[in-house]
């Protein structure tokens, strides 16, 4: 395709705005659709006015009639604090949003990529998690609006593929961090950095022995673009994440080492259904996309700390 018109839903969010940057920089025509629930115009302000970029306020739970060739479906709050604020809307966004965007893809013949999540694995007993693992998800807990919404969206993607031959790509994103994370989104990386920069104590939920694997945003977007450009027969699901695994205590130490200051660690109760461990098996991404992360946590944290330092100063 010479000059594909690209729709990015959730394009004013953390990941979406970095994706729009990459697409606009490569000369693509981008339509960014967002209802600004967790995203903001500030994230894409530098793109507004550029000839290849268009911004539209729209909620994907309602139908959208536009003519496009490719769809990146990222619309959905991603942090527990935000997706639990209005859990019914979260499920609607994942499920009705997927139906509308798949309906759009079916009508236009567009290829469509779904930003799914490692949360489909729930609190996993298989470690690290390969794509073939079906997961262990509580269907009625406080994380379920997000986890089950994303699982149902995957189901819809594969049914539109089988039933209507829609050209789909499903990407399972593991914890990603970097500049433009929301300072109040409650996620661990932004919380620790903002707390350390303000000289406040770092809040460790539970004993801090739970693990996560953190992928820097530039690596993640590269994986997303490679998946979108992969051959038509390749649908995924494919894990994209950094297999480096850290406990929350280790992460806190890394942040404190770089920020300095007098912050201490304080323990807070562990939220319900908080997964104990998480680490992607990325063998499929390596073999099918030739992708693997390149940014070490220390280096990515340095960039992210610099971003938050500037943000807090302004
Ligand atoms: P984010 O909250 O910064 O971005 C989500 C964007 O979607 C925001 O701009 C928000 O305003 C928009 N949005 C929410 N509901 C909408 C609706 N109904 N209609 C239109 N727009 C809507 O989160 P993010 O970290 O950039 O995540 C982007 C996508 O990646 C999400 O689908 C998320 O589930 C997925 N993901 C992210 C991570 C991560 O670690 N960041 C991990 C796994 C999956
Ligand atoms: N849809 C949309 N944009 C389009 C085409 C469809 O938002 O360009 C919506 C449409 O309103 C419908 C959903 O996508 O609610 C699913 O479309 P599909 O064609 O699968 O279902 P149907 O319209 O037959 O219910
Ligand atoms: N967490 C923490 N302190 C914080 C915020 C989060 O210890 O201030 C923990 C949280 O309990 C979880 C991990 O960090 O075990 C990752 O949380 P986050 O909300 O970033 O992502 P998710 O749980 O969705 O992977």
Short mmCIF file of C-alpha atoms and ligand atoms in Angstrom, two decimals:
data_model
loop_
_atom_site.label_atom_id
_atom_site.label_comp_id
_atom_site.label_asym_id
_atom_site.label_seq_id
_atom_site.Cartn_x
_atom_site.Cartn_y
_atom_site.Cartn_z
CA UNK A 1 0.00 0.00 0.00
CA UNK A 2 1.53 3.31 -1.11
CA UNK A 3 -0.02 5.83 1.25
CA UNK A 4 -2.23 4.14 3.80
CA UNK A 5 -4.59 6.28 5.87
CA UNK A 6 -4.12 5.26 9.45
CA UNK A 7 -6.58 5.47 12.34
CA UNK A 8 -5.17 5.43 15.87
CA UNK A 9 -7.83 5.10 18.58
CA UNK A 10 -6.63 6.25 21.98
CA UNK A 11 -4.05 8.27 20.05
CA UNK A 12 -3.82 11.04 22.65
CA UNK A 13 -2.79 8.61 25.39
CA UNK A 14 0.65 7.52 26.52
CA UNK A 15 1.34 4.79 23.93
CA UNK A 16 -0.96 6.27 21.28
CA UNK A 17 0.85 9.61 21.19
CA UNK A 18 4.23 7.91 20.72
CA UNK A 19 2.71 5.81 17.94
CA UNK A 20 1.30 8.94 16.24
CA UNK A 21 4.78 10.53 16.47
CA UNK A 22 6.39 7.58 14.69
CA UNK A 23 3.70 7.40 12.02
CA UNK A 24 3.68 11.15 11.28
CA UNK A 25 7.50 11.21 11.22
CA UNK A 26 7.44 8.52 8.52
CA UNK A 27 5.06 10.63 6.43
CA UNK A 28 1.88 8.62 7.12
CA UNK A 29 -1.59 10.17 7.17
CA UNK A 30 -2.84 9.80 10.73
CA UNK A 31 -6.35 10.24 12.14
CA UNK A 32 -6.11 10.29 15.93
CA UNK A 33 -9.39 9.53 17.70
CA UNK A 34 -9.73 9.98 21.46
CA UNK A 35 -12.36 10.92 24.05
CA UNK A 36 -9.64 12.41 26.33
CA UNK A 37 -10.66 10.27 29.31
CA UNK A 38 -7.06 9.56 30.30
CA UNK A 39 -5.27 11.05 27.31
CA UNK A 40 -4.85 14.75 26.63
CA UNK A 41 -4.39 17.19 23.79
CA UNK A 42 -1.07 18.10 25.40
CA UNK A 43 0.33 14.69 24.40
CA UNK A 44 -0.24 15.45 20.71
CA UNK A 45 -0.10 19.28 20.79
CA UNK A 46 3.16 19.25 18.82
CA UNK A 47 1.43 17.32 16.01
CA UNK A 48 -1.64 19.57 15.68
CA UNK A 49 -1.36 21.65 12.53
CA UNK A 50 0.96 19.23 10.77
CA UNK A 51 -0.46 18.33 7.33
CA UNK A 52 -0.42 14.56 7.98
CA UNK A 53 -2.15 14.72 11.37
CA UNK A 54 -5.82 15.07 12.30
CA UNK A 55 -7.35 14.94 15.78
CA UNK A 56 -10.99 13.94 16.42
CA UNK A 57 -12.83 13.80 19.75
CA UNK A 58 -14.90 10.63 19.68
CA UNK A 59 -15.82 7.78 22.01
CA UNK A 60 -15.23 4.38 20.36
CA UNK A 61 -18.23 2.87 22.14
CA UNK A 62 -20.22 4.74 19.47
CA UNK A 63 -20.03 3.89 15.75
CA UNK A 64 -17.43 5.70 13.69
CA UNK A 65 -17.70 6.10 9.93
CA UNK A 66 -14.40 7.13 8.35
CA UNK A 67 -12.39 5.81 5.39
CA UNK A 68 -9.09 4.28 6.48
CA UNK A 69 -6.71 1.46 5.49
CA UNK A 70 -5.20 0.60 8.85
CA UNK A 71 -6.50 0.78 12.41
CA UNK A 72 -4.48 0.68 15.62
CA UNK A 73 -7.08 0.11 18.36
CA UNK A 74 -5.54 1.46 21.57
CA UNK A 75 -8.54 3.22 23.13
CA UNK A 76 -8.92 2.00 26.73
CA UNK A 77 -7.66 3.27 30.07
CA UNK A 78 -4.70 1.12 31.08
CA UNK A 79 -3.84 1.87 34.68
CA UNK A 80 -5.80 0.15 37.48
CA UNK A 81 -6.74 3.50 39.09
CA UNK A 82 -8.20 4.78 35.82
CA UNK A 83 -9.90 1.61 34.59
CA UNK A 84 -11.50 0.99 38.00
CA UNK A 85 -12.87 4.57 38.17
CA UNK A 86 -15.79 3.66 35.86
CA UNK A 87 -15.55 -0.12 35.39
CA UNK A 88 -18.73 -0.41 33.31
CA UNK A 89 -17.37 2.15 30.83
CA UNK A 90 -14.07 0.22 30.77
CA UNK A 91 -15.78 -2.98 29.64
CA UNK A 92 -17.90 -1.02 27.16
CA UNK A 93 -14.78 0.58 25.72
CA UNK A 94 -13.07 -2.78 25.23
CA UNK A 95 -16.10 -4.68 23.94
CA UNK A 96 -18.30 -2.11 22.14
CA UNK A 97 -15.14 -0.34 21.01
CA UNK A 98 -13.80 -3.57 19.49
CA UNK A 99 -17.15 -4.31 17.78
CA UNK A 100 -17.28 -0.83 16.24
CA UNK A 101 -13.66 -0.84 15.10
CA UNK A 102 -14.01 -4.38 13.72
CA UNK A 103 -17.22 -3.31 11.95
CA UNK A 104 -15.26 -0.41 10.47
CA UNK A 105 -12.44 -2.75 9.42
CA UNK A 106 -14.96 -5.16 7.87
CA UNK A 107 -16.64 -2.39 5.84
CA UNK A 108 -13.44 -0.70 4.66
CA UNK A 109 -11.22 -3.80 4.34
CA UNK A 110 -8.73 -2.17 6.71
CA UNK A 111 -6.14 -4.18 8.61
CA UNK A 112 -6.72 -3.79 12.36
CA UNK A 113 -4.36 -4.21 15.31
CA UNK A 114 -5.64 -4.69 18.84
CA UNK A 115 -3.65 -3.42 21.84
CA UNK A 116 -4.33 -6.37 24.12
CA UNK A 117 -2.50 -6.98 27.36
CA UNK A 118 -0.57 -9.37 29.54
CA UNK A 119 -3.58 -9.04 31.89
CA UNK A 120 -5.27 -11.73 29.76
CA UNK A 121 -2.94 -14.11 31.65
CA UNK A 122 -4.31 -12.85 34.99
CA UNK A 123 -2.32 -14.08 38.00
CA UNK A 124 -0.37 -16.70 36.06
CA UNK A 125 0.78 -20.13 37.25
CA UNK A 126 2.91 -20.52 34.11
CA UNK A 127 6.11 -18.47 34.17
CA UNK A 128 7.24 -16.85 31.92
CA UNK A 129 3.98 -16.54 29.96
CA UNK A 130 3.90 -17.90 26.39
CA UNK A 131 1.00 -17.00 24.05
CA UNK A 132 -0.37 -20.55 24.32
CA UNK A 133 -1.11 -20.13 28.04
CA UNK A 134 -4.85 -19.48 28.60
CA UNK A 135 -4.40 -17.56 31.83
CA UNK A 136 -5.92 -17.43 35.29
CA UNK A 137 -8.34 -14.51 35.51
CA UNK A 138 -10.93 -13.75 38.20
CA UNK A 139 -14.16 -13.00 36.26
CA UNK A 140 -15.81 -11.00 39.09
CA UNK A 141 -13.01 -9.06 40.77
CA UNK A 142 -12.04 -5.39 40.63
CA UNK A 143 -9.58 -5.98 37.76
CA UNK A 144 -12.11 -8.00 35.75
CA UNK A 145 -13.61 -5.04 33.84
CA UNK A 146 -10.22 -4.61 32.21
CA UNK A 147 -9.00 -8.22 32.03
CA UNK A 148 -12.25 -9.77 30.81
CA UNK A 149 -12.98 -6.80 28.54
CA UNK A 150 -9.62 -7.32 26.85
CA UNK A 151 -10.16 -11.09 26.67
CA UNK A 152 -13.57 -10.59 25.05
CA UNK A 153 -12.02 -8.12 22.60
CA UNK A 154 -9.50 -10.82 21.59
CA UNK A 155 -12.42 -13.23 21.08
CA UNK A 156 -14.17 -10.68 18.85
CA UNK A 157 -11.00 -10.11 16.84
CA UNK A 158 -10.60 -13.83 16.14
CA UNK A 159 -14.32 -14.29 15.36
CA UNK A 160 -14.34 -11.35 12.90
CA UNK A 161 -11.24 -12.93 11.37
CA UNK A 162 -12.78 -16.39 11.04
CA UNK A 163 -16.32 -15.28 10.20
CA UNK A 164 -15.70 -12.14 8.10
CA UNK A 165 -12.05 -12.63 7.07
CA UNK A 166 -11.00 -9.35 8.71
CA UNK A 167 -7.21 -8.92 8.60
CA UNK A 168 -6.29 -8.82 12.31
CA UNK A 169 -3.18 -8.48 14.48
CA UNK A 170 -3.39 -9.06 18.22
CA UNK A 171 -0.59 -7.74 20.41
CA UNK A 172 -0.29 -8.63 24.10
CA UNK A 173 1.48 -5.68 25.69
CA UNK A 174 3.37 -6.15 28.96
CA UNK A 175 3.96 -3.26 31.41
CA UNK A 176 5.34 -0.34 29.43
CA UNK A 177 6.78 2.92 30.75
CA UNK A 178 8.36 6.12 29.49
CA UNK A 179 7.81 9.83 28.94
CA UNK A 180 4.12 10.98 28.77
CA UNK A 181 2.95 8.45 31.33
CA UNK A 182 0.21 10.17 33.31
CA UNK A 183 1.77 11.48 36.57
CA UNK A 184 -1.33 10.46 38.60
CA UNK A 185 -2.18 7.18 36.91
CA UNK A 186 -1.12 5.17 39.95
CA UNK A 187 1.13 2.86 37.96
CA UNK A 188 4.21 1.79 39.76
CA UNK A 189 6.86 3.45 37.57
CA UNK A 190 5.16 6.87 37.53
CA UNK A 191 4.26 6.64 41.24
CA UNK A 192 7.82 5.81 42.33
CA UNK A 193 9.43 8.47 40.14
CA UNK A 194 7.00 11.23 41.12
CA UNK A 195 7.27 10.30 44.81
CA UNK A 196 11.07 10.25 44.66
CA UNK A 197 11.24 13.59 42.83
CA UNK A 198 8.94 15.18 45.41
CA UNK A 199 11.01 13.73 48.26
CA UNK A 200 8.04 11.65 49.42
CA UNK A 201 8.27 8.05 50.57
CA UNK A 202 7.84 5.34 47.93
CA UNK A 203 4.67 3.27 48.38
CA UNK A 204 5.34 -0.47 48.15
CA UNK A 205 2.09 -2.44 47.93
CA UNK A 206 2.34 -5.68 49.93
CA UNK A 207 5.85 -6.93 50.70
CA UNK A 208 7.19 -5.77 47.32
CA UNK A 209 8.25 -9.26 46.23
CA UNK A 210 5.76 -9.33 43.32
CA UNK A 211 7.45 -9.02 39.93
CA UNK A 212 6.82 -7.16 36.68
CA UNK A 213 8.75 -6.85 33.43
CA UNK A 214 9.08 -3.29 32.18
CA UNK A 215 9.38 -2.38 28.51
CA UNK A 216 10.53 1.07 27.39
CA UNK A 217 7.98 2.81 25.17
CA UNK A 218 10.27 3.15 22.10
CA UNK A 219 10.85 -0.62 22.04
CA UNK A 220 7.14 -1.25 22.40
CA UNK A 221 6.17 1.04 19.50
CA UNK A 222 8.79 -0.61 17.29
CA UNK A 223 7.21 -4.00 18.04
CA UNK A 224 3.75 -2.62 17.32
CA UNK A 225 4.81 -1.23 13.93
CA UNK A 226 6.52 -4.50 13.00
CA UNK A 227 3.42 -6.46 13.90
CA UNK A 228 1.20 -4.18 11.81
CA UNK A 229 3.55 -4.65 8.83
CA UNK A 230 3.86 -8.42 9.26
CA UNK A 231 2.54 -10.78 6.54
CA UNK A 232 -1.26 -11.10 6.27
CA UNK A 233 -1.37 -14.67 7.55
CA UNK A 234 0.24 -13.73 10.85
CA UNK A 235 -2.47 -12.75 13.34
CA UNK A 236 -0.74 -13.25 16.68
CA UNK A 237 -1.54 -13.08 19.53
CA UNK A 238 2.04 -12.08 20.14
CA UNK A 239 3.67 -10.95 23.38
CA UNK A 240 5.57 -7.66 23.23
CA UNK A 241 7.46 -6.83 26.38
CA UNK A 242 10.88 -6.83 28.01
CA UNK A 243 11.70 -10.14 29.69
CA UNK A 244 13.87 -8.46 32.35
CA UNK A 245 12.01 -9.26 35.58
CA UNK A 246 12.17 -7.08 38.70
CA UNK A 247 10.51 -7.12 42.11
CA UNK A 248 8.86 -3.86 43.16
CA UNK A 249 11.54 -3.52 45.85
CA UNK A 250 14.25 -3.75 43.18
CA UNK A 251 12.45 -1.16 41.06
CA UNK A 252 12.19 1.20 44.04
CA UNK A 253 15.96 0.87 44.66
CA UNK A 254 16.73 1.61 41.00
CA UNK A 255 14.58 4.75 41.06
CA UNK A 256 16.06 5.97 44.34
CA UNK A 257 19.60 5.34 43.06
CA UNK A 258 18.98 7.66 40.10
CA UNK A 259 16.87 10.34 41.79
CA UNK A 260 18.75 10.47 45.08
CA UNK A 261 17.15 12.31 48.00
CA UNK A 262 15.90 11.10 51.35
CA UNK A 263 12.81 9.07 50.37
CA UNK A 264 12.19 5.85 52.29
CA UNK A 265 10.04 2.85 51.45
CA UNK A 266 6.63 2.55 53.12
CA UNK A 267 4.38 -0.48 52.81
CA UNK A 268 0.68 -0.21 51.85
CA UNK A 269 -1.90 -3.01 51.50
CA UNK A 270 -1.67 -5.15 48.37
CA UNK A 271 -4.68 -4.47 46.07
CA UNK A 272 -7.06 -7.40 45.39
CA UNK A 273 -6.09 -9.84 42.62
CA UNK A 274 -2.67 -8.20 42.16
CA UNK A 275 -0.68 -10.64 39.98
CA UNK A 276 2.26 -12.16 41.85
CA UNK A 277 4.58 -12.44 38.87
CA UNK A 278 4.74 -11.45 35.24
CA UNK A 279 7.34 -11.94 32.52
CA UNK A 280 6.83 -12.35 28.77
CA UNK A 281 8.08 -15.26 26.72
CA UNK A 282 9.06 -13.33 23.58
CA UNK A 283 10.25 -16.25 21.40
CA UNK A 284 7.37 -15.68 18.96
CA UNK A 285 8.09 -11.94 18.58
CA UNK A 286 11.75 -12.76 17.99
CA UNK A 287 11.10 -15.39 15.32
CA UNK A 288 8.04 -13.87 13.58
CA UNK A 289 8.88 -10.15 13.80
CA UNK A 290 12.66 -10.17 14.34
CA UNK A 291 11.88 -7.99 17.37
CA UNK A 292 13.40 -7.80 20.79
CA UNK A 293 13.75 -4.95 23.27
CA UNK A 294 16.97 -2.93 23.25
CA UNK A 295 16.57 -0.45 26.13
CA UNK A 296 17.72 -1.56 29.59
CA UNK A 297 15.55 -0.55 32.56
CA UNK A 298 18.25 1.79 33.97
CA UNK A 299 18.44 3.67 30.66
CA UNK A 300 14.68 3.89 30.19
CA UNK A 301 14.24 5.09 33.76
CA UNK A 302 16.78 7.87 33.15
CA UNK A 303 14.67 9.20 30.23
CA UNK A 304 11.46 8.87 32.20
CA UNK A 305 12.87 10.58 35.29
CA UNK A 306 14.10 13.46 33.10
CA UNK A 307 10.59 13.80 31.65
CA UNK A 308 8.89 13.90 35.05
CA UNK A 309 11.51 16.28 36.45
CA UNK A 310 10.67 18.76 33.70
CA UNK A 311 6.92 18.20 34.09
CA UNK A 312 6.98 18.80 37.84
CA UNK A 313 9.15 21.89 37.41
CA UNK A 314 6.60 23.45 35.05
P1 LIG B 1 -3.65 5.63 28.28
O1 LIG B 1 -4.71 5.65 29.31
O2 LIG B 1 -2.57 6.65 28.36
O3 LIG B 1 -4.28 5.74 26.83
C1 LIG B 1 -5.56 5.28 26.49
C2 LIG B 1 -6.21 6.33 25.59
O4 LIG B 1 -7.52 5.87 25.22
C3 LIG B 1 -6.40 7.66 26.31
O5 LIG B 1 -5.97 8.72 25.47
C4 LIG B 1 -7.90 7.73 26.55
O6 LIG B 1 -8.40 9.04 26.63
C5 LIG B 1 -8.43 6.94 25.38
N1 LIG B 1 -9.76 6.36 25.59
C6 LIG B 1 -10.20 5.67 26.68
N2 LIG B 1 -11.48 5.28 26.50
C7 LIG B 1 -11.85 5.72 25.25
C8 LIG B 1 -13.04 5.65 24.50
N3 LIG B 1 -14.12 5.02 24.96
N4 LIG B 1 -13.07 6.23 23.26
C9 LIG B 1 -11.99 6.88 22.79
N5 LIG B 1 -10.82 6.98 23.45
C10 LIG B 1 -10.77 6.42 24.68
O7 LIG B 1 -3.04 4.17 28.28
P2 LIG B 1 -1.82 3.55 27.47
O8 LIG B 1 -0.83 3.07 28.46
O9 LIG B 1 -1.38 4.46 26.39
O10 LIG B 1 -2.51 2.27 26.83
C11 LIG B 1 -2.89 2.22 25.46
C12 LIG B 1 -3.43 0.82 25.15
O11 LIG B 1 -2.42 -0.14 25.40
C13 LIG B 1 -4.64 0.44 26.00
O12 LIG B 1 -5.56 -0.26 25.18
C14 LIG B 1 -4.05 -0.47 27.03
O13 LIG B 1 -4.99 -1.40 27.49
C15 LIG B 1 -2.92 -1.14 26.28
N6 LIG B 1 -1.85 -1.60 27.19
C16 LIG B 1 -1.01 -0.72 27.80
C17 LIG B 1 -0.05 -1.19 28.68
C18 LIG B 1 0.92 -0.27 29.36
O14 LIG B 1 1.73 -0.76 30.18
N7 LIG B 1 0.94 1.01 29.10
C19 LIG B 1 0.03 -2.57 28.97
C20 LIG B 1 -0.87 -3.43 28.35
C21 LIG B 1 -1.80 -2.93 27.45
N1 LIG B 2 -19.52 0.24 12.41
C1 LIG B 2 -18.84 1.41 12.54
N2 LIG B 2 -18.24 1.93 11.42
C2 LIG B 2 -18.32 1.34 10.21
C3 LIG B 2 -19.01 0.12 10.10
C4 LIG B 2 -19.61 -0.41 11.23
O1 LIG B 2 -18.73 1.99 13.62
O2 LIG B 2 -17.75 1.89 9.26
C5 LIG B 2 -20.17 -0.33 13.60
C6 LIG B 2 -21.63 -0.59 13.36
O3 LIG B 2 -22.37 0.52 13.83
C7 LIG B 2 -21.91 -1.84 14.14
C8 LIG B 2 -20.53 -2.43 14.46
O4 LIG B 2 -19.59 -1.58 13.85
O5 LIG B 2 -22.54 -1.53 15.36
C9 LIG B 2 -20.36 -3.83 13.97
O6 LIG B 2 -20.49 -3.86 12.57
P1 LIG B 2 -20.95 -5.17 11.83
O7 LIG B 2 -21.00 -4.85 10.36
O8 LIG B 2 -20.08 -6.29 12.23
O9 LIG B 2 -22.34 -5.48 12.46
P2 LIG B 2 -23.82 -5.07 12.07
O10 LIG B 2 -23.75 -3.67 11.54
O11 LIG B 2 -24.22 -6.06 11.09
O12 LIG B 2 -24.53 -5.16 13.38
N1 LIG B 3 2.62 -0.98 43.00
C1 LIG B 3 3.34 -0.59 44.13
N2 LIG B 3 3.32 0.72 44.48
C2 LIG B 3 2.67 1.68 43.76
C3 LIG B 3 1.94 1.27 42.61
C4 LIG B 3 1.94 -0.07 42.27
O1 LIG B 3 3.98 -1.41 44.81
O2 LIG B 3 2.72 2.85 44.15
C5 LIG B 3 2.66 -2.40 42.60
C6 LIG B 3 1.31 -3.02 42.29
O3 LIG B 3 0.71 -3.55 43.46
C7 LIG B 3 1.69 -4.11 41.30
C8 LIG B 3 2.90 -3.53 40.57
O4 LIG B 3 3.37 -2.48 41.39
O5 LIG B 3 2.10 -5.27 41.97
C9 LIG B 3 2.56 -2.99 39.20
O6 LIG B 3 1.45 -2.13 39.31
P1 LIG B 3 0.89 -1.29 38.10
O7 LIG B 3 -0.38 -0.66 38.57
O8 LIG B 3 1.95 -0.40 37.57
O9 LIG B 3 0.61 -2.34 36.94
P2 LIG B 3 -0.17 -3.76 36.88
O10 LIG B 3 -0.51 -4.22 38.27
O11 LIG B 3 -1.38 -3.49 36.08
O12 LIG B 3 0.81 -4.65 36.23
#
